PDB file of N, CA and C in Angstrom:
ATOM      1  N   UNK A   1       2.790 -14.345 -13.650  1.00  0.00           N
ATOM      2  CA  UNK A   1       2.651 -12.965 -14.063  1.00  0.00           C
ATOM      3  C   UNK A   1       3.064 -12.050 -12.909  1.00  0.00           C
ATOM      4  N   UNK A   2       3.629 -10.919 -13.215  1.00  0.00           N
ATOM      5  CA  UNK A   2       4.107  -9.981 -12.200  1.00  0.00           C
ATOM      6  C   UNK A   2       2.987  -9.051 -11.735  1.00  0.00           C
ATOM      7  N   UNK A   3       3.134  -8.568 -10.547  1.00  0.00           N
ATOM      8  CA  UNK A   3       2.197  -7.603  -9.990  1.00  0.00           C
ATOM      9  C   UNK A   3       2.465  -6.251 -10.634  1.00  0.00           C
ATOM     10  N   UNK A   4       1.411  -5.584 -11.106  1.00  0.00           N
ATOM     11  CA  UNK A   4       1.556  -4.258 -11.717  1.00  0.00           C
ATOM     12  C   UNK A   4       0.616  -3.273 -11.031  1.00  0.00           C
ATOM     13  N   UNK A   5       0.917  -1.990 -11.195  1.00  0.00           N
ATOM     14  CA  UNK A   5       0.151  -0.923 -10.552  1.00  0.00           C
ATOM     15  C   UNK A   5      -0.247   0.127 -11.590  1.00  0.00           C
ATOM     16  N   UNK A   6      -1.179  -0.216 -12.486  1.00  0.00           N
ATOM     17  CA  UNK A   6      -1.547   0.724 -13.551  1.00  0.00           C
ATOM     18  C   UNK A   6      -2.412   1.887 -13.072  1.00  0.00           C
ATOM     19  N   UNK A   7      -3.062   1.731 -11.941  1.00  0.00           N
ATOM     20  CA  UNK A   7      -3.976   2.737 -11.415  1.00  0.00           C
ATOM     21  C   UNK A   7      -3.275   3.489 -10.288  1.00  0.00           C
ATOM     22  N   UNK A   8      -3.068   4.787 -10.453  1.00  0.00           N
ATOM     23  CA  UNK A   8      -2.337   5.573  -9.455  1.00  0.00           C
ATOM     24  C   UNK A   8      -3.225   6.046  -8.298  1.00  0.00           C
ATOM     25  N   UNK A   9      -4.481   5.641  -8.287  1.00  0.00           N
ATOM     26  CA  UNK A   9      -5.367   6.098  -7.218  1.00  0.00           C
ATOM     27  C   UNK A   9      -4.984   5.452  -5.888  1.00  0.00           C
ATOM     28  N   UNK A  10      -5.269   6.168  -4.832  1.00  0.00           N
ATOM     29  CA  UNK A  10      -5.051   5.700  -3.468  1.00  0.00           C
ATOM     30  C   UNK A  10      -6.059   6.415  -2.605  1.00  0.00           C
ATOM     31  N   UNK A  11      -6.351   5.861  -1.441  1.00  0.00           N
ATOM     32  CA  UNK A  11      -7.340   6.490  -0.569  1.00  0.00           C
ATOM     33  C   UNK A  11      -6.922   6.344   0.884  1.00  0.00           C
ATOM     34  N   UNK A  12      -7.314   7.329   1.652  1.00  0.00           N
ATOM     35  CA  UNK A  12      -7.027   7.342   3.084  1.00  0.00           C
ATOM     36  C   UNK A  12      -8.062   6.487   3.800  1.00  0.00           C
ATOM     37  N   UNK A  13      -7.597   5.619   4.682  1.00  0.00           N
ATOM     38  CA  UNK A  13      -8.489   4.798   5.497  1.00  0.00           C
ATOM     39  C   UNK A  13      -8.414   5.357   6.917  1.00  0.00           C
ATOM     40  N   UNK A  14      -9.400   6.149   7.274  1.00  0.00           N
ATOM     41  CA  UNK A  14      -9.389   6.824   8.578  1.00  0.00           C
ATOM     42  C   UNK A  14      -9.464   5.827   9.732  1.00  0.00           C
ATOM     43  N   UNK A  15     -10.271   4.805   9.588  1.00  0.00           N
ATOM     44  CA  UNK A  15     -10.442   3.823  10.661  1.00  0.00           C
ATOM     45  C   UNK A  15      -9.143   3.064  10.949  1.00  0.00           C
ATOM     46  N   UNK A  16      -8.408   2.718   9.917  1.00  0.00           N
ATOM     47  CA  UNK A  16      -7.167   1.949  10.071  1.00  0.00           C
ATOM     48  C   UNK A  16      -5.924   2.831  10.087  1.00  0.00           C
ATOM     49  N   UNK A  17      -6.090   4.134   9.881  1.00  0.00           N
ATOM     50  CA  UNK A  17      -4.979   5.092   9.852  1.00  0.00           C
ATOM     51  C   UNK A  17      -3.889   4.629   8.884  1.00  0.00           C
ATOM     52  N   UNK A  18      -4.275   4.561   7.623  1.00  0.00           N
ATOM     53  CA  UNK A  18      -3.338   4.157   6.590  1.00  0.00           C
ATOM     54  C   UNK A  18      -3.846   4.562   5.219  1.00  0.00           C
ATOM     55  N   UNK A  19      -3.131   4.115   4.203  1.00  0.00           N
ATOM     56  CA  UNK A  19      -3.494   4.436   2.828  1.00  0.00           C
ATOM     57  C   UNK A  19      -3.712   3.133   2.070  1.00  0.00           C
ATOM     58  N   UNK A  20      -4.814   3.071   1.359  1.00  0.00           N
ATOM     59  CA  UNK A  20      -5.156   1.883   0.556  1.00  0.00           C
ATOM     60  C   UNK A  20      -4.828   2.144  -0.910  1.00  0.00           C
ATOM     61  N   UNK A  21      -4.364   1.088  -1.593  1.00  0.00           N
ATOM     62  CA  UNK A  21      -4.128   1.152  -3.030  1.00  0.00           C
ATOM     63  C   UNK A  21      -4.270  -0.249  -3.597  1.00  0.00           C
ATOM     64  N   UNK A  22      -4.289  -0.341  -4.919  1.00  0.00           N
ATOM     65  CA  UNK A  22      -4.566  -1.606  -5.583  1.00  0.00           C
ATOM     66  C   UNK A  22      -3.506  -1.922  -6.624  1.00  0.00           C
ATOM     67  N   UNK A  23      -3.175  -3.205  -6.723  1.00  0.00           N
ATOM     68  CA  UNK A  23      -2.316  -3.713  -7.782  1.00  0.00           C
ATOM     69  C   UNK A  23      -3.067  -4.810  -8.510  1.00  0.00           C
ATOM     70  N   UNK A  24      -2.473  -5.294  -9.596  1.00  0.00           N
ATOM     71  CA  UNK A  24      -3.123  -6.340 -10.383  1.00  0.00           C
ATOM     72  C   UNK A  24      -2.121  -7.412 -10.783  1.00  0.00           C
ATOM     73  N   UNK A  25      -2.546  -8.643 -10.665  1.00  0.00           N
ATOM     74  CA  UNK A  25      -1.798  -9.799 -11.152  1.00  0.00           C
ATOM     75  C   UNK A  25      -2.669 -10.391 -12.251  1.00  0.00           C
ATOM     76  N   UNK A  26      -2.372  -9.996 -13.488  1.00  0.00           N
ATOM     77  CA  UNK A  26      -3.259 -10.374 -14.587  1.00  0.00           C
ATOM     78  C   UNK A  26      -4.608  -9.728 -14.365  1.00  0.00           C
ATOM     79  N   UNK A  27      -5.642 -10.525 -14.339  1.00  0.00           N
ATOM     80  CA  UNK A  27      -6.986  -9.988 -14.140  1.00  0.00           C
ATOM     81  C   UNK A  27      -7.396  -9.944 -12.663  1.00  0.00           C
ATOM     82  N   UNK A  28      -6.514 -10.387 -11.767  1.00  0.00           N
ATOM     83  CA  UNK A  28      -6.847 -10.445 -10.347  1.00  0.00           C
ATOM     84  C   UNK A  28      -6.432  -9.165  -9.626  1.00  0.00           C
ATOM     85  N   UNK A  29      -7.384  -8.573  -8.911  1.00  0.00           N
ATOM     86  CA  UNK A  29      -7.125  -7.380  -8.116  1.00  0.00           C
ATOM     87  C   UNK A  29      -6.485  -7.786  -6.795  1.00  0.00           C
ATOM     88  N   UNK A  30      -5.451  -7.044  -6.397  1.00  0.00           N
ATOM     89  CA  UNK A  30      -4.763  -7.287  -5.129  1.00  0.00           C
ATOM     90  C   UNK A  30      -4.808  -5.978  -4.349  1.00  0.00           C
ATOM     91  N   UNK A  31      -5.421  -6.003  -3.164  1.00  0.00           N
ATOM     92  CA  UNK A  31      -5.608  -4.799  -2.352  1.00  0.00           C
ATOM     93  C   UNK A  31      -4.533  -4.704  -1.270  1.00  0.00           C
ATOM     94  N   UNK A  32      -4.070  -3.480  -1.040  1.00  0.00           N
ATOM     95  CA  UNK A  32      -3.037  -3.223  -0.040  1.00  0.00           C
ATOM     96  C   UNK A  32      -3.460  -2.081   0.872  1.00  0.00           C
ATOM     97  N   UNK A  33      -2.999  -2.153   2.106  1.00  0.00           N
ATOM     98  CA  UNK A  33      -3.105  -1.054   3.064  1.00  0.00           C
ATOM     99  C   UNK A  33      -1.703  -0.800   3.582  1.00  0.00           C
ATOM    100  N   UNK A  34      -1.248   0.436   3.526  1.00  0.00           N
ATOM    101  CA  UNK A  34       0.036   0.821   4.105  1.00  0.00           C
ATOM    102  C   UNK A  34      -0.263   1.445   5.456  1.00  0.00           C
ATOM    103  N   UNK A  35       0.253   0.826   6.514  1.00  0.00           N
ATOM    104  CA  UNK A  35       0.017   1.349   7.860  1.00  0.00           C
ATOM    105  C   UNK A  35       0.724   2.685   8.071  1.00  0.00           C
ATOM    106  N   UNK A  36       0.190   3.444   8.998  1.00  0.00           N
ATOM    107  CA  UNK A  36       0.751   4.749   9.352  1.00  0.00           C
ATOM    108  C   UNK A  36       2.248   4.673   9.642  1.00  0.00           C
ATOM    109  N   UNK A  37       2.674   3.687  10.419  1.00  0.00           N
ATOM    110  CA  UNK A  37       4.090   3.587  10.799  1.00  0.00           C
ATOM    111  C   UNK A  37       4.992   3.322   9.600  1.00  0.00           C
ATOM    112  N   UNK A  38       4.459   2.712   8.557  1.00  0.00           N
ATOM    113  CA  UNK A  38       5.247   2.440   7.357  1.00  0.00           C
ATOM    114  C   UNK A  38       5.399   3.688   6.492  1.00  0.00           C
ATOM    115  N   UNK A  39       4.599   4.707   6.730  1.00  0.00           N
ATOM    116  CA  UNK A  39       4.690   5.939   5.952  1.00  0.00           C
ATOM    117  C   UNK A  39       5.758   6.881   6.481  1.00  0.00           C
ATOM    118  N   UNK A  40       6.372   6.535   7.587  1.00  0.00           N
ATOM    119  CA  UNK A  40       7.480   7.326   8.120  1.00  0.00           C
ATOM    120  C   UNK A  40       7.050   8.454   9.031  1.00  0.00           C
ATOM    121  N   UNK A  41       8.005   9.311   9.311  1.00  0.00           N
ATOM    122  CA  UNK A  41       7.784  10.386  10.279  1.00  0.00           C
ATOM    123  C   UNK A  41       6.949  11.529   9.726  1.00  0.00           C
ATOM    124  N   UNK A  42       6.595  11.483   8.451  1.00  0.00           N
ATOM    125  CA  UNK A  42       5.791  12.548   7.851  1.00  0.00           C
ATOM    126  C   UNK A  42       4.353  12.536   8.356  1.00  0.00           C
ATOM    127  N   UNK A  43       3.932  11.408   8.950  1.00  0.00           N
ATOM    128  CA  UNK A  43       2.561  11.329   9.459  1.00  0.00           C
ATOM    129  C   UNK A  43       2.545  10.877  10.910  1.00  0.00           C
ATOM    130  N   UNK A  44       1.541  11.348  11.618  1.00  0.00           N
ATOM    131  CA  UNK A  44       1.299  10.971  13.011  1.00  0.00           C
ATOM    132  C   UNK A  44      -0.194  10.683  13.129  1.00  0.00           C
ATOM    133  N   UNK A  45      -0.628  10.122  14.246  1.00  0.00           N
ATOM    134  CA  UNK A  45      -2.067   9.855  14.388  1.00  0.00           C
ATOM    135  C   UNK A  45      -2.945  11.091  14.210  1.00  0.00           C
ATOM    136  N   UNK A  46      -2.392  12.275  14.436  1.00  0.00           N
ATOM    137  CA  UNK A  46      -3.192  13.494  14.293  1.00  0.00           C
ATOM    138  C   UNK A  46      -3.022  14.168  12.931  1.00  0.00           C
ATOM    139  N   UNK A  47      -2.285  13.543  12.017  1.00  0.00           N
ATOM    140  CA  UNK A  47      -2.077  14.126  10.690  1.00  0.00           C
ATOM    141  C   UNK A  47      -3.370  14.143   9.882  1.00  0.00           C
ATOM    142  N   UNK A  48      -3.421  15.038   8.936  1.00  0.00           N
ATOM    143  CA  UNK A  48      -4.597  15.152   8.065  1.00  0.00           C
ATOM    144  C   UNK A  48      -4.565  14.089   6.976  1.00  0.00           C
ATOM    145  N   UNK A  49      -5.692  13.913   6.337  1.00  0.00           N
ATOM    146  CA  UNK A  49      -5.775  12.999   5.197  1.00  0.00           C
ATOM    147  C   UNK A  49      -4.754  13.388   4.131  1.00  0.00           C
ATOM    148  N   UNK A  50      -4.635  14.670   3.870  1.00  0.00           N
ATOM    149  CA  UNK A  50      -3.687  15.151   2.857  1.00  0.00           C
ATOM    150  C   UNK A  50      -2.252  14.763   3.211  1.00  0.00           C
ATOM    151  N   UNK A  51      -1.895  14.811   4.480  1.00  0.00           N
ATOM    152  CA  UNK A  51      -0.544  14.435   4.900  1.00  0.00           C
ATOM    153  C   UNK A  51      -0.280  12.958   4.632  1.00  0.00           C
ATOM    154  N   UNK A  52      -1.257  12.114   4.904  1.00  0.00           N
ATOM    155  CA  UNK A  52      -1.119  10.679   4.619  1.00  0.00           C
ATOM    156  C   UNK A  52      -0.921  10.445   3.123  1.00  0.00           C
ATOM    157  N   UNK A  53      -1.767  11.071   2.313  1.00  0.00           N
ATOM    158  CA  UNK A  53      -1.698  10.867   0.871  1.00  0.00           C
ATOM    159  C   UNK A  53      -0.400  11.429   0.289  1.00  0.00           C
ATOM    160  N   UNK A  54       0.058  12.566   0.807  1.00  0.00           N
ATOM    161  CA  UNK A  54       1.325  13.144   0.353  1.00  0.00           C
ATOM    162  C   UNK A  54       2.499  12.244   0.715  1.00  0.00           C
ATOM    163  N   UNK A  55       2.473  11.664   1.913  1.00  0.00           N
ATOM    164  CA  UNK A  55       3.539  10.747   2.329  1.00  0.00           C
ATOM    165  C   UNK A  55       3.548   9.513   1.433  1.00  0.00           C
ATOM    166  N   UNK A  56       2.372   9.016   1.098  1.00  0.00           N
ATOM    167  CA  UNK A  56       2.269   7.873   0.191  1.00  0.00           C
ATOM    168  C   UNK A  56       2.856   8.235  -1.173  1.00  0.00           C
ATOM    169  N   UNK A  57       2.444   9.372  -1.713  1.00  0.00           N
ATOM    170  CA  UNK A  57       2.920   9.790  -3.036  1.00  0.00           C
ATOM    171  C   UNK A  57       4.439   9.950  -3.062  1.00  0.00           C
ATOM    172  N   UNK A  58       5.006  10.485  -1.991  1.00  0.00           N
ATOM    173  CA  UNK A  58       6.454  10.694  -1.924  1.00  0.00           C
ATOM    174  C   UNK A  58       7.216   9.372  -1.913  1.00  0.00           C
ATOM    175  N   UNK A  59       6.597   8.326  -1.373  1.00  0.00           N
ATOM    176  CA  UNK A  59       7.266   7.023  -1.251  1.00  0.00           C
ATOM    177  C   UNK A  59       6.659   5.964  -2.170  1.00  0.00           C
ATOM    178  N   UNK A  60       5.881   6.387  -3.152  1.00  0.00           N
ATOM    179  CA  UNK A  60       5.135   5.449  -3.996  1.00  0.00           C
ATOM    180  C   UNK A  60       6.007   4.333  -4.565  1.00  0.00           C
ATOM    181  N   UNK A  61       7.160   4.661  -5.104  1.00  0.00           N
ATOM    182  CA  UNK A  61       7.969   3.611  -5.742  1.00  0.00           C
ATOM    183  C   UNK A  61       8.464   2.595  -4.716  1.00  0.00           C
ATOM    184  N   UNK A  62       8.897   3.049  -3.548  1.00  0.00           N
ATOM    185  CA  UNK A  62       9.340   2.123  -2.495  1.00  0.00           C
ATOM    186  C   UNK A  62       8.169   1.289  -1.983  1.00  0.00           C
ATOM    187  N   UNK A  63       6.998   1.892  -1.894  1.00  0.00           N
ATOM    188  CA  UNK A  63       5.803   1.176  -1.433  1.00  0.00           C
ATOM    189  C   UNK A  63       5.420   0.087  -2.432  1.00  0.00           C
ATOM    190  N   UNK A  64       5.457   0.413  -3.709  1.00  0.00           N
ATOM    191  CA  UNK A  64       5.114  -0.580  -4.724  1.00  0.00           C
ATOM    192  C   UNK A  64       6.138  -1.712  -4.773  1.00  0.00           C
ATOM    193  N   UNK A  65       7.407  -1.399  -4.573  1.00  0.00           N
ATOM    194  CA  UNK A  65       8.434  -2.445  -4.510  1.00  0.00           C
ATOM    195  C   UNK A  65       8.189  -3.372  -3.323  1.00  0.00           C
ATOM    196  N   UNK A  66       7.886  -2.784  -2.164  1.00  0.00           N
ATOM    197  CA  UNK A  66       7.594  -3.596  -0.975  1.00  0.00           C
ATOM    198  C   UNK A  66       6.347  -4.446  -1.196  1.00  0.00           C
ATOM    199  N   UNK A  67       5.342  -3.875  -1.817  1.00  0.00           N
ATOM    200  CA  UNK A  67       4.107  -4.612  -2.095  1.00  0.00           C
ATOM    201  C   UNK A  67       4.393  -5.807  -3.006  1.00  0.00           C
ATOM    202  N   UNK A  68       5.225  -5.606  -4.005  1.00  0.00           N
ATOM    203  CA  UNK A  68       5.579  -6.701  -4.918  1.00  0.00           C
ATOM    204  C   UNK A  68       6.323  -7.812  -4.193  1.00  0.00           C
ATOM    205  N   UNK A  69       7.259  -7.441  -3.307  1.00  0.00           N
ATOM    206  CA  UNK A  69       8.009  -8.451  -2.529  1.00  0.00           C
ATOM    207  C   UNK A  69       7.080  -9.242  -1.629  1.00  0.00           C
ATOM    208  N   UNK A  70       6.210  -8.554  -0.920  1.00  0.00           N
ATOM    209  CA  UNK A  70       5.273  -9.216  -0.006  1.00  0.00           C
ATOM    210  C   UNK A  70       4.356 -10.150  -0.793  1.00  0.00           C
ATOM    211  N   UNK A  71       3.884  -9.689  -1.929  1.00  0.00           N
ATOM    212  CA  UNK A  71       2.980 -10.496  -2.743  1.00  0.00           C
ATOM    213  C   UNK A  71       3.667 -11.756  -3.272  1.00  0.00           C
ATOM    214  N   UNK A  72       4.921 -11.657  -3.672  1.00  0.00           N
ATOM    215  CA  UNK A  72       5.650 -12.817  -4.196  1.00  0.00           C
ATOM    216  C   UNK A  72       5.826 -13.905  -3.142  1.00  0.00           C
ATOM    217  N   UNK A  73       5.981 -13.506  -1.888  1.00  0.00           N
ATOM    218  CA  UNK A  73       6.206 -14.476  -0.814  1.00  0.00           C
ATOM    219  C   UNK A  73       4.933 -15.162  -0.346  1.00  0.00           C
ATOM    220  N   UNK A  74       3.812 -14.494  -0.498  1.00  0.00           N
ATOM    221  CA  UNK A  74       2.546 -15.062  -0.035  1.00  0.00           C
ATOM    222  C   UNK A  74       1.427 -14.533  -0.912  1.00  0.00           C
ATOM    223  N   UNK A  75       1.083 -15.282  -1.904  1.00  0.00           N
ATOM    224  CA  UNK A  75       0.020 -14.856  -2.824  1.00  0.00           C
ATOM    225  C   UNK A  75      -1.300 -14.755  -2.072  1.00  0.00           C
ATOM    226  N   UNK A  76      -2.068 -13.797  -2.443  1.00  0.00           N
ATOM    227  CA  UNK A  76      -3.373 -13.574  -1.844  1.00  0.00           C
ATOM    228  C   UNK A  76      -4.000 -12.367  -2.507  1.00  0.00           C
ATOM    229  N   UNK A  77      -5.048 -11.833  -1.920  1.00  0.00           N
ATOM    230  CA  UNK A  77      -5.671 -10.667  -2.537  1.00  0.00           C
ATOM    231  C   UNK A  77      -5.849  -9.488  -1.587  1.00  0.00           C
ATOM    232  N   UNK A  78      -5.301  -9.597  -0.362  1.00  0.00           N
ATOM    233  CA  UNK A  78      -5.449  -8.521   0.610  1.00  0.00           C
ATOM    234  C   UNK A  78      -4.237  -8.519   1.542  1.00  0.00           C
ATOM    235  N   UNK A  79      -3.490  -7.398   1.560  1.00  0.00           N
ATOM    236  CA  UNK A  79      -2.256  -7.329   2.340  1.00  0.00           C
ATOM    237  C   UNK A  79      -2.174  -6.016   3.114  1.00  0.00           C
ATOM    238  N   UNK A  80      -1.549  -6.079   4.274  1.00  0.00           N
ATOM    239  CA  UNK A  80      -1.231  -4.885   5.042  1.00  0.00           C
ATOM    240  C   UNK A  80       0.279  -4.757   5.083  1.00  0.00           C
ATOM    241  N   UNK A  81       0.798  -3.616   4.619  1.00  0.00           N
ATOM    242  CA  UNK A  81       2.227  -3.350   4.641  1.00  0.00           C
ATOM    243  C   UNK A  81       2.573  -2.607   5.922  1.00  0.00           C
ATOM    244  N   UNK A  82       3.530  -3.143   6.652  1.00  0.00           N
ATOM    245  CA  UNK A  82       3.993  -2.549   7.898  1.00  0.00           C
ATOM    246  C   UNK A  82       5.402  -1.999   7.694  1.00  0.00           C
ATOM    247  N   UNK A  83       5.916  -1.311   8.688  1.00  0.00           N
ATOM    248  CA  UNK A  83       7.275  -0.772   8.604  1.00  0.00           C
ATOM    249  C   UNK A  83       8.296  -1.877   8.355  1.00  0.00           C
ATOM    250  N   UNK A  84       8.071  -3.057   8.892  1.00  0.00           N
ATOM    251  CA  UNK A  84       8.993  -4.188   8.708  1.00  0.00           C
ATOM    252  C   UNK A  84       9.116  -4.601   7.241  1.00  0.00           C
ATOM    253  N   UNK A  85       8.116  -4.353   6.448  1.00  0.00           N
ATOM    254  CA  UNK A  85       8.151  -4.721   5.032  1.00  0.00           C
ATOM    255  C   UNK A  85       9.067  -3.829   4.208  1.00  0.00           C
ATOM    256  N   UNK A  86       9.546  -2.745   4.793  1.00  0.00           N
ATOM    257  CA  UNK A  86      10.403  -1.813   4.073  1.00  0.00           C
ATOM    258  C   UNK A  86      11.866  -1.918   4.465  1.00  0.00           C
ATOM    259  N   UNK A  87      12.225  -2.929   5.234  1.00  0.00           N
ATOM    260  CA  UNK A  87      13.618  -3.127   5.658  1.00  0.00           C
ATOM    261  C   UNK A  87      14.335  -4.062   4.733  1.00  0.00           C
TER     262      UNK A  87
END
């Protein structure tokens, strides 16, 4: 079964300086964190929560594509997406 993203919610993780979101493989929840560096130049360590979430929203389709690729290569339920995952 393919990874899907029916829930558009996302949240800022202040401790890890990234954005968390969830995908699903059938009934299994798969959690992702997108690191700050993967969100591009729109965010810096001093950026606001809104800036992180806006950067995520602007790149949502590319982020979901990267998440699907990473998930296909190594099945699991918790992943961190780095800038390298978008090359």
